[in-house]
Amino acid sequence: MKSLAFFLCLFSLASSWAKPFSIEDLDPAKTQAYILQFQHIAIAEMDRAGIPASIKMAQGILESGSGASQLAIQANNHFGIKCGGKKHWDGPSFYLWDDETVKSCFRVYDQAEKSYIAHSEFLRNPKKAWRYGFLFDLDKTDYKAWAKGLQKAGYATAKTYSKNLISIIERYELYRLDHLSFQDLQLAPGELDSIFNLQPPPKDSVKGPEERLAIRIPDPFGEIKDTVELELPKGIIEVNGRKAMVLQVGESLHELAQRADIKLKKLERYNDFAEQGRPRAGQYVFLQRKKKRYKGEQHFHILRKGQDLRAVSQYYGIRLKSLEKLNKIYRKTLPQTGNKIRLKKE
């Protein structure tokens, strides 16, 4: 029994590893710089996976020491995600001593942002729904409930884990991140500083790895016009209870159909492409027919410049005809910038 427990401990996918940094170990200047660097991916993952950005940021800060841990620096692994055996991971690995007797295998990522995505997938893993599934029924703005829920689920063994997360969130006002959306990501780096009320520390006070381009996930309503390095989700995701994929930069709809192993005509029918235009890089392409009703919390969408009803239909996973009927919009009557588009009945 003891040997079995040892084996499970060694190859567990649990993201807590060794001992997380204490709050007293965190350098305020480095922590602020860390928040500025990774706030975009935290917000994007909140929109995609449903994990509060404040919680993800606080966990990253606590687990990696604001990016200063050996695992974060050498393996771009900010959440201590273990290999889990060859069945779960065949990529580069990094070994660290969990304690004086156990040497554990951790995953190596070519970019730190990918560990943020992996952290989401760990919590969303259907095989772990019995353990973490209840978290996704919580309000994404209730960071205290999420922090306490993670501790209750056994995410970390430290008795003060939830208190530490809450303390970090409140000290750095990370709860503000939970009220932003995917759409805010199209802002240029630095434009969000005034929203978060965070000023980057003087360059001399922050020492770390050489500066590199962070992954930016584009606004699915917009068009990619810059040359910033992009990392778009390549697998199947779920939008409003329907399977979808994200169109990659330079990828045609035909190529996505081949990648998804689905007929092109079906994609066109499921996504209303035969009626109105083609998707742009970064937009959702549904592999199933969209739902007639929106199951999310949002009730309205305010149209921005360049948006049309089909873009709203794609983003929220609602059939175009259902949106038109709900909003009493006809094909010849195009909605204007600033119009309020209803997503569900009152």
mmCIF file of C-alpha atoms in Angstrom:
data_model
loop_
_atom_site.group_PDB
_atom_site.id
_atom_site.type_symbol
_atom_site.label_atom_id
_atom_site.label_comp_id
_atom_site.label_asym_id
_atom_site.label_seq_id
_atom_site.Cartn_x
_atom_site.Cartn_y
_atom_site.Cartn_z
ATOM 1 C CA MET A 1 0.000 0.000 0.000
ATOM 2 C CA LYS A 2 2.836 2.365 0.887
ATOM 3 C CA SER A 3 4.657 1.610 -2.376
ATOM 4 C CA LEU A 4 1.466 2.293 -4.332
ATOM 5 C CA ALA A 5 1.013 5.618 -2.562
ATOM 6 C CA PHE A 6 4.615 6.486 -3.352
ATOM 7 C CA PHE A 7 4.112 5.650 -7.032
ATOM 8 C CA LEU A 8 0.957 7.749 -7.265
ATOM 9 C CA CYS A 9 2.659 10.637 -5.532
ATOM 10 C CA LEU A 10 5.632 10.504 -7.886
ATOM 11 C CA PHE A 11 3.602 10.463 -11.073
ATOM 12 C CA SER A 12 0.686 12.597 -9.973
ATOM 13 C CA LEU A 13 -0.378 15.418 -12.262
ATOM 14 C CA ALA A 14 -1.088 17.595 -9.255
ATOM 15 C CA SER A 15 0.156 21.070 -9.981
ATOM 16 C CA SER A 16 1.320 21.770 -6.443
ATOM 17 C CA TRP A 17 4.973 20.830 -6.144
ATOM 18 C CA ALA A 18 7.455 20.942 -3.293
ATOM 19 C CA LYS A 19 6.664 24.006 -1.205
ATOM 20 C CA PRO A 20 5.081 27.094 -2.789
ATOM 21 C CA PHE A 21 6.708 30.407 -2.053
ATOM 22 C CA SER A 22 5.424 32.241 0.992
ATOM 23 C CA ILE A 23 3.956 35.722 0.615
ATOM 24 C CA GLU A 24 6.931 37.108 2.517
ATOM 25 C CA ASP A 25 9.260 35.711 -0.176
ATOM 26 C CA LEU A 26 7.572 37.703 -2.949
ATOM 27 C CA ASP A 27 9.316 40.820 -4.221
ATOM 28 C CA PRO A 28 6.630 43.513 -4.823
ATOM 29 C CA ALA A 29 8.421 45.028 -7.829
ATOM 30 C CA LYS A 30 8.954 41.658 -9.506
ATOM 31 C CA THR A 31 5.387 40.657 -8.739
ATOM 32 C CA GLN A 32 4.008 43.780 -10.411
ATOM 33 C CA ALA A 33 6.189 43.123 -13.448
ATOM 34 C CA TYR A 34 4.966 39.522 -13.488
ATOM 35 C CA ILE A 35 1.330 40.658 -13.457
ATOM 36 C CA LEU A 36 1.921 43.034 -16.352
ATOM 37 C CA GLN A 37 3.592 40.268 -18.350
ATOM 38 C CA PHE A 38 0.979 37.545 -17.873
ATOM 39 C CA GLN A 39 -2.320 39.389 -17.352
ATOM 40 C CA HIS A 40 -3.314 38.935 -21.011
ATOM 41 C CA ILE A 41 -3.076 35.142 -20.999
ATOM 42 C CA ALA A 42 -4.824 34.989 -17.606
ATOM 43 C CA ILE A 43 -7.796 36.937 -18.988
ATOM 44 C CA ALA A 44 -7.840 34.894 -22.202
ATOM 45 C CA GLU A 45 -7.870 31.647 -20.242
ATOM 46 C CA MET A 46 -10.639 32.952 -17.994
ATOM 47 C CA ASP A 47 -12.754 33.542 -21.097
ATOM 48 C CA ARG A 48 -11.841 30.203 -22.676
ATOM 49 C CA ALA A 49 -11.765 27.885 -19.686
ATOM 50 C CA GLY A 50 -13.811 29.669 -17.011
ATOM 51 C CA ILE A 51 -11.098 29.965 -14.346
ATOM 52 C CA PRO A 52 -10.983 33.428 -12.726
ATOM 53 C CA ALA A 53 -7.983 35.400 -13.953
ATOM 54 C CA SER A 54 -7.320 36.561 -10.391
ATOM 55 C CA ILE A 55 -7.068 32.969 -9.163
ATOM 56 C CA LYS A 56 -4.807 31.881 -12.026
ATOM 57 C CA MET A 57 -2.529 34.901 -11.557
ATOM 58 C CA ALA A 58 -2.353 34.397 -7.779
ATOM 59 C CA GLN A 59 -1.535 30.710 -8.204
ATOM 60 C CA GLY A 60 1.158 31.520 -10.752
ATOM 61 C CA ILE A 61 2.654 34.140 -8.437
ATOM 62 C CA LEU A 62 2.594 31.839 -5.408
ATOM 63 C CA GLU A 63 3.785 28.674 -7.164
ATOM 64 C CA SER A 64 6.569 30.321 -9.180
ATOM 65 C CA GLY A 65 7.597 33.102 -6.813
ATOM 66 C CA SER A 66 6.549 35.671 -9.436
ATOM 67 C CA GLY A 67 8.543 33.794 -12.055
ATOM 68 C CA ALA A 68 11.686 33.509 -9.926
ATOM 69 C CA SER A 69 11.588 29.771 -9.206
ATOM 70 C CA GLN A 70 14.054 27.382 -10.807
ATOM 71 C CA LEU A 71 11.194 25.548 -12.483
ATOM 72 C CA ALA A 72 9.755 28.758 -13.956
ATOM 73 C CA ILE A 73 13.112 30.040 -15.206
ATOM 74 C CA GLN A 74 14.490 26.799 -16.654
ATOM 75 C CA ALA A 75 11.306 24.988 -17.677
ATOM 76 C CA ASN A 76 8.771 27.821 -18.261
ATOM 77 C CA ASN A 77 6.560 25.853 -15.870
ATOM 78 C CA HIS A 78 4.814 28.322 -13.559
ATOM 79 C CA PHE A 79 2.349 25.897 -11.960
ATOM 80 C CA GLY A 80 4.558 22.928 -11.110
ATOM 81 C CA ILE A 81 2.773 20.639 -13.553
ATOM 82 C CA LYS A 82 4.324 17.176 -13.399
ATOM 83 C CA CYS A 83 4.981 14.821 -16.316
ATOM 84 C CA GLY A 84 2.465 12.214 -15.195
ATOM 85 C CA GLY A 85 4.269 9.398 -16.975
ATOM 86 C CA LYS A 86 4.824 8.751 -20.697
ATOM 87 C CA LYS A 87 1.108 8.204 -21.230
ATOM 88 C CA HIS A 88 0.441 11.852 -20.421
ATOM 89 C CA TRP A 89 3.663 13.594 -21.494
ATOM 90 C CA ASP A 90 6.323 12.768 -24.086
ATOM 91 C CA GLY A 91 7.870 16.236 -24.311
ATOM 92 C CA PRO A 92 11.009 17.701 -22.665
ATOM 93 C CA SER A 93 11.247 17.111 -18.926
ATOM 94 C CA PHE A 94 12.928 18.773 -15.966
ATOM 95 C CA TYR A 95 13.762 16.994 -12.702
ATOM 96 C CA LEU A 96 13.611 18.520 -9.233
ATOM 97 C CA TRP A 97 13.726 17.150 -5.727
ATOM 98 C CA ASP A 98 10.305 17.377 -4.082
ATOM 99 C CA ASP A 99 12.034 16.728 -0.802
ATOM 100 C CA GLU A 100 15.263 15.049 0.295
ATOM 101 C CA THR A 101 14.277 11.637 -1.064
ATOM 102 C CA VAL A 102 11.962 12.109 -4.056
ATOM 103 C CA LYS A 103 13.091 13.416 -7.448
ATOM 104 C CA SER A 104 10.097 14.318 -9.610
ATOM 105 C CA CYS A 105 9.622 14.913 -13.320
ATOM 106 C CA PHE A 106 8.106 18.231 -14.412
ATOM 107 C CA ARG A 107 6.979 19.317 -17.862
ATOM 108 C CA VAL A 108 9.077 21.773 -19.864
ATOM 109 C CA TYR A 109 7.303 24.363 -22.037
ATOM 110 C CA ASP A 110 8.904 26.460 -24.757
ATOM 111 C CA GLN A 111 6.836 29.430 -23.557
ATOM 112 C CA ALA A 112 5.564 30.218 -20.075
ATOM 113 C CA GLU A 113 2.101 31.055 -21.369
ATOM 114 C CA LYS A 114 1.633 27.432 -22.380
ATOM 115 C CA SER A 115 1.882 26.423 -18.738
ATOM 116 C CA TYR A 116 -1.045 28.794 -18.087
ATOM 117 C CA ILE A 117 -3.079 26.897 -20.676
ATOM 118 C CA ALA A 118 -1.938 23.536 -19.272
ATOM 119 C CA HIS A 119 -3.048 24.648 -15.806
ATOM 120 C CA SER A 120 -6.562 25.234 -17.175
ATOM 121 C CA GLU A 121 -6.638 21.830 -18.841
ATOM 122 C CA PHE A 122 -5.491 20.171 -15.615
ATOM 123 C CA LEU A 123 -8.433 21.625 -13.681
ATOM 124 C CA ARG A 124 -10.868 20.927 -16.558
ATOM 125 C CA ASN A 125 -9.738 17.331 -17.081
ATOM 126 C CA PRO A 126 -12.952 15.239 -17.212
ATOM 127 C CA LYS A 127 -11.198 12.502 -15.222
ATOM 128 C CA LYS A 128 -10.762 14.983 -12.373
ATOM 129 C CA ALA A 129 -14.291 16.380 -12.510
ATOM 130 C CA TRP A 130 -15.129 14.514 -9.308
ATOM 131 C CA ARG A 131 -12.462 16.605 -7.617
ATOM 132 C CA TYR A 132 -12.482 20.016 -9.296
ATOM 133 C CA GLY A 133 -15.738 20.029 -11.249
ATOM 134 C CA PHE A 134 -17.725 21.893 -8.587
ATOM 135 C CA LEU A 135 -15.408 24.902 -8.953
ATOM 136 C CA PHE A 136 -16.859 25.706 -12.368
ATOM 137 C CA ASP A 137 -20.303 26.171 -10.836
ATOM 138 C CA LEU A 138 -18.944 29.087 -8.797
ATOM 139 C CA ASP A 139 -19.193 32.704 -9.922
ATOM 140 C CA LYS A 140 -15.970 33.626 -11.703
ATOM 141 C CA THR A 141 -15.850 36.902 -9.767
ATOM 142 C CA ASP A 142 -16.009 35.118 -6.398
ATOM 143 C CA TYR A 143 -12.279 34.664 -5.922
ATOM 144 C CA LYS A 144 -12.701 33.801 -2.229
ATOM 145 C CA ALA A 145 -14.990 30.859 -3.026
ATOM 146 C CA TRP A 146 -12.550 29.655 -5.693
ATOM 147 C CA ALA A 147 -9.565 29.922 -3.355
ATOM 148 C CA LYS A 148 -11.357 28.021 -0.590
ATOM 149 C CA GLY A 149 -12.659 25.502 -3.123
ATOM 150 C CA LEU A 150 -9.167 24.734 -4.414
ATOM 151 C CA GLN A 151 -7.983 24.043 -0.889
ATOM 152 C CA LYS A 152 -11.062 21.936 -0.144
ATOM 153 C CA ALA A 153 -10.379 19.884 -3.287
ATOM 154 C CA GLY A 154 -6.846 19.199 -2.098
ATOM 155 C CA TYR A 155 -5.059 21.216 -4.774
ATOM 156 C CA ALA A 156 -2.349 22.046 -2.218
ATOM 157 C CA THR A 157 -1.517 20.575 1.166
ATOM 158 C CA ALA A 158 -0.668 23.870 2.881
ATOM 159 C CA LYS A 159 -3.395 24.779 5.372
ATOM 160 C CA THR A 160 -2.952 28.473 4.546
ATOM 161 C CA TYR A 161 -3.111 28.015 0.752
ATOM 162 C CA SER A 162 -6.503 29.691 0.271
ATOM 163 C CA LYS A 163 -5.601 32.522 2.643
ATOM 164 C CA ASN A 164 -2.371 33.106 0.726
ATOM 165 C CA LEU A 165 -4.211 33.259 -2.605
ATOM 166 C CA ILE A 166 -6.786 35.700 -1.239
ATOM 167 C CA SER A 167 -4.060 37.848 0.307
ATOM 168 C CA ILE A 168 -2.175 38.086 -3.015
ATOM 169 C CA ILE A 169 -5.366 38.881 -4.944
ATOM 170 C CA GLU A 170 -6.308 41.681 -2.565
ATOM 171 C CA ARG A 171 -2.797 43.061 -2.139
ATOM 172 C CA TYR A 172 -2.318 43.462 -5.906
ATOM 173 C CA GLU A 173 -6.006 44.082 -6.714
ATOM 174 C CA LEU A 174 -6.088 41.110 -9.053
ATOM 175 C CA TYR A 175 -9.870 40.885 -8.667
ATOM 176 C CA ARG A 176 -10.044 43.651 -11.269
ATOM 177 C CA LEU A 177 -8.926 41.142 -13.885
ATOM 178 C CA ASP A 178 -12.099 39.118 -13.336
ATOM 179 C CA HIS A 179 -14.239 41.961 -14.700
ATOM 180 C CA LEU A 180 -12.423 42.186 -18.040
ATOM 181 C CA SER A 181 -13.125 40.045 -21.063
ATOM 182 C CA PHE A 182 -11.503 38.463 -24.079
ATOM 183 C CA GLN A 183 -12.378 41.566 -26.082
ATOM 184 C CA ASP A 184 -10.003 43.722 -24.032
ATOM 185 C CA LEU A 185 -7.059 41.710 -25.357
ATOM 186 C CA GLN A 186 -6.916 43.580 -28.632
ATOM 187 C CA LEU A 187 -5.526 46.581 -26.744
ATOM 188 C CA ALA A 188 -1.835 47.169 -27.292
ATOM 189 C CA PRO A 189 0.569 46.226 -24.463
ATOM 190 C CA GLY A 190 0.548 49.007 -21.900
ATOM 191 C CA GLU A 191 -2.979 50.203 -22.615
ATOM 192 C CA LEU A 192 -4.340 48.170 -19.724
ATOM 193 C CA ASP A 193 -1.967 49.701 -17.176
ATOM 194 C CA SER A 194 -4.403 52.444 -16.207
ATOM 195 C CA ILE A 195 -7.203 49.902 -15.769
ATOM 196 C CA PHE A 196 -5.181 47.742 -13.405
ATOM 197 C CA ASN A 197 -3.598 50.765 -11.711
ATOM 198 C CA LEU A 198 -0.251 49.028 -11.885
ATOM 199 C CA GLN A 199 2.936 50.754 -12.941
ATOM 200 C CA PRO A 200 5.870 48.661 -14.112
ATOM 201 C CA PRO A 201 8.830 48.970 -11.742
ATOM 202 C CA PRO A 202 12.062 50.670 -12.859
ATOM 203 C CA LYS A 203 14.003 48.447 -15.237
ATOM 204 C CA ASP A 204 16.997 48.383 -12.907
ATOM 205 C CA SER A 205 14.942 46.855 -10.103
ATOM 206 C CA VAL A 206 13.835 43.805 -12.069
ATOM 207 C CA LYS A 207 16.339 41.158 -13.000
ATOM 208 C CA GLY A 208 15.207 38.122 -14.880
ATOM 209 C CA PRO A 209 15.380 36.264 -18.179
ATOM 210 C CA GLU A 210 15.904 38.165 -21.388
ATOM 211 C CA GLU A 211 12.818 39.953 -22.661
ATOM 212 C CA ARG A 212 10.746 38.005 -25.169
ATOM 213 C CA LEU A 213 7.456 38.355 -26.945
ATOM 214 C CA ALA A 214 4.528 37.108 -24.916
ATOM 215 C CA ILE A 215 1.843 35.052 -26.561
ATOM 216 C CA ARG A 216 -1.142 37.188 -27.502
ATOM 217 C CA ILE A 217 -4.483 35.657 -28.269
ATOM 218 C CA PRO A 218 -6.444 37.973 -30.588
ATOM 219 C CA ASP A 219 -9.972 39.251 -30.225
ATOM 220 C CA PRO A 220 -12.178 36.755 -32.130
ATOM 221 C CA PHE A 221 -14.232 39.689 -33.446
ATOM 222 C CA GLY A 222 -11.224 41.436 -34.940
ATOM 223 C CA GLU A 223 -8.763 40.815 -37.719
ATOM 224 C CA ILE A 224 -5.083 40.121 -37.111
ATOM 225 C CA LYS A 225 -3.147 42.899 -38.790
ATOM 226 C CA ASP A 226 0.113 42.964 -36.840
ATOM 227 C CA THR A 227 3.079 40.619 -36.840
ATOM 228 C CA VAL A 228 3.069 39.850 -33.120
ATOM 229 C CA GLU A 229 3.843 36.210 -32.399
ATOM 230 C CA LEU A 230 0.559 34.416 -31.787
ATOM 231 C CA GLU A 231 -0.334 31.253 -29.946
ATOM 232 C CA LEU A 232 -3.844 30.103 -30.770
ATOM 233 C CA PRO A 233 -5.510 27.031 -29.247
ATOM 234 C CA LYS A 234 -5.117 24.213 -31.783
ATOM 235 C CA GLY A 235 -7.341 21.585 -30.214
ATOM 236 C CA ILE A 236 -11.086 21.272 -29.819
ATOM 237 C CA ILE A 237 -12.660 23.733 -27.400
ATOM 238 C CA GLU A 238 -16.216 24.145 -26.160
ATOM 239 C CA VAL A 239 -18.296 27.269 -26.777
ATOM 240 C CA ASN A 240 -21.863 27.371 -25.453
ATOM 241 C CA GLY A 241 -21.852 23.593 -25.147
ATOM 242 C CA ARG A 242 -20.741 23.007 -28.742
ATOM 243 C CA LYS A 243 -17.406 21.784 -30.099
ATOM 244 C CA ALA A 244 -15.337 24.326 -32.008
ATOM 245 C CA MET A 245 -11.799 25.022 -33.196
ATOM 246 C CA VAL A 246 -9.904 28.267 -33.692
ATOM 247 C CA LEU A 247 -8.835 29.224 -37.214
ATOM 248 C CA GLN A 248 -5.051 29.564 -37.239
ATOM 249 C CA VAL A 249 -3.031 32.340 -38.874
ATOM 250 C CA GLY A 250 -2.678 31.576 -42.594
ATOM 251 C CA GLU A 251 -5.071 28.613 -42.389
ATOM 252 C CA SER A 252 -7.957 28.247 -44.833
ATOM 253 C CA LEU A 253 -11.352 26.857 -43.929
ATOM 254 C CA HIS A 254 -10.594 23.858 -46.130
ATOM 255 C CA GLU A 255 -7.396 23.167 -44.162
ATOM 256 C CA LEU A 256 -9.266 23.417 -40.864
ATOM 257 C CA ALA A 257 -11.857 20.971 -42.193
ATOM 258 C CA GLN A 258 -9.059 18.519 -42.954
ATOM 259 C CA ARG A 259 -7.524 19.082 -39.518
ATOM 260 C CA ALA A 260 -10.899 18.427 -37.875
ATOM 261 C CA ASP A 261 -11.705 15.523 -40.215
ATOM 262 C CA ILE A 262 -15.045 17.013 -41.207
ATOM 263 C CA LYS A 263 -16.585 17.884 -44.576
ATOM 264 C CA LEU A 264 -16.179 21.486 -45.701
ATOM 265 C CA LYS A 265 -19.876 21.808 -46.567
ATOM 266 C CA LYS A 266 -20.802 20.859 -43.012
ATOM 267 C CA LEU A 267 -18.512 23.567 -41.639
ATOM 268 C CA GLU A 268 -20.096 26.121 -43.936
ATOM 269 C CA ARG A 269 -23.572 25.081 -42.836
ATOM 270 C CA TYR A 270 -22.779 24.973 -39.114
ATOM 271 C CA ASN A 271 -21.125 28.404 -39.223
ATOM 272 C CA ASP A 272 -23.407 30.301 -41.630
ATOM 273 C CA PHE A 273 -20.454 30.887 -43.961
ATOM 274 C CA ALA A 274 -22.521 30.204 -47.051
ATOM 275 C CA GLU A 275 -24.685 33.187 -46.140
ATOM 276 C CA GLN A 276 -22.265 35.734 -44.718
ATOM 277 C CA GLY A 277 -18.535 35.849 -45.359
ATOM 278 C CA ARG A 278 -15.630 33.739 -44.167
ATOM 279 C CA PRO A 279 -13.907 33.477 -40.778
ATOM 280 C CA ARG A 280 -10.725 35.345 -39.901
ATOM 281 C CA ALA A 281 -7.722 34.013 -38.012
ATOM 282 C CA GLY A 282 -8.506 33.789 -34.325
ATOM 283 C CA GLN A 283 -12.251 33.233 -34.785
ATOM 284 C CA TYR A 284 -14.210 30.188 -33.686
ATOM 285 C CA VAL A 285 -15.267 27.612 -36.284
ATOM 286 C CA PHE A 286 -17.943 25.231 -35.019
ATOM 287 C CA LEU A 287 -17.763 21.496 -35.652
ATOM 288 C CA GLN A 288 -21.402 21.050 -34.613
ATOM 289 C CA ARG A 289 -24.537 23.014 -35.239
ATOM 290 C CA LYS A 290 -24.723 25.990 -32.883
ATOM 291 C CA LYS A 291 -27.407 26.134 -30.211
ATOM 292 C CA LYS A 292 -30.603 28.137 -30.550
ATOM 293 C CA ARG A 293 -30.159 29.572 -27.057
ATOM 294 C CA TYR A 294 -27.187 31.018 -25.187
ATOM 295 C CA LYS A 295 -26.438 29.266 -21.888
ATOM 296 C CA GLY A 296 -23.919 31.791 -20.541
ATOM 297 C CA GLU A 297 -24.434 34.534 -17.971
ATOM 298 C CA GLN A 298 -24.255 37.533 -20.299
ATOM 299 C CA HIS A 299 -27.590 38.932 -21.496
ATOM 300 C CA PHE A 300 -26.475 41.538 -24.062
ATOM 301 C CA HIS A 301 -23.617 42.349 -26.406
ATOM 302 C CA ILE A 302 -22.830 45.908 -27.494
ATOM 303 C CA LEU A 303 -21.719 46.032 -31.117
ATOM 304 C CA ARG A 304 -18.347 47.605 -31.745
ATOM 305 C CA LYS A 305 -17.034 49.068 -34.972
ATOM 306 C CA GLY A 306 -16.595 46.429 -37.652
ATOM 307 C CA GLN A 307 -18.750 43.805 -35.920
ATOM 308 C CA ASP A 308 -21.768 42.218 -37.516
ATOM 309 C CA LEU A 309 -24.429 39.823 -36.272
ATOM 310 C CA ARG A 310 -22.630 36.767 -37.640
ATOM 311 C CA ALA A 311 -19.514 37.641 -35.606
ATOM 312 C CA VAL A 312 -21.674 37.795 -32.482
ATOM 313 C CA SER A 313 -23.254 34.493 -33.478
ATOM 314 C CA GLN A 314 -19.811 32.880 -33.770
ATOM 315 C CA TYR A 315 -18.434 34.315 -30.560
ATOM 316 C CA TYR A 316 -21.318 33.203 -28.357
ATOM 317 C CA GLY A 317 -22.153 30.001 -30.237
ATOM 318 C CA ILE A 318 -25.737 30.977 -31.114
ATOM 319 C CA ARG A 319 -27.423 30.258 -34.449
ATOM 320 C CA LEU A 320 -27.578 33.333 -36.641
ATOM 321 C CA LYS A 321 -31.295 32.911 -37.372
ATOM 322 C CA SER A 322 -32.016 32.631 -33.644
ATOM 323 C CA LEU A 323 -30.183 35.909 -33.003
ATOM 324 C CA GLU A 324 -32.059 37.620 -35.820
ATOM 325 C CA LYS A 325 -35.401 36.392 -34.501
ATOM 326 C CA LEU A 326 -34.588 37.304 -30.898
ATOM 327 C CA ASN A 327 -33.561 40.831 -31.881
ATOM 328 C CA LYS A 328 -36.158 41.240 -34.645
ATOM 329 C CA ILE A 329 -33.416 41.956 -37.157
ATOM 330 C CA TYR A 330 -33.924 41.156 -40.812
ATOM 331 C CA ARG A 331 -31.308 40.563 -43.486
ATOM 332 C CA LYS A 332 -31.797 43.978 -45.043
ATOM 333 C CA THR A 333 -31.713 45.747 -41.673
ATOM 334 C CA LEU A 334 -28.105 45.764 -40.497
ATOM 335 C CA PRO A 335 -27.391 46.580 -36.834
ATOM 336 C CA GLN A 336 -25.199 49.621 -36.197
ATOM 337 C CA THR A 337 -22.188 50.224 -33.971
ATOM 338 C CA GLY A 338 -23.377 50.725 -30.403
ATOM 339 C CA ASN A 339 -26.551 48.672 -30.833
ATOM 340 C CA LYS A 340 -27.422 46.352 -27.960
ATOM 341 C CA ILE A 341 -27.748 42.774 -29.215
ATOM 342 C CA ARG A 342 -29.855 40.548 -27.000
ATOM 343 C CA LEU A 343 -28.334 37.112 -26.358
ATOM 344 C CA LYS A 344 -31.219 35.533 -24.454
ATOM 345 C CA LYS A 345 -34.826 36.174 -23.553
ATOM 346 C CA GLU A 346 -35.615 38.329 -20.539
#
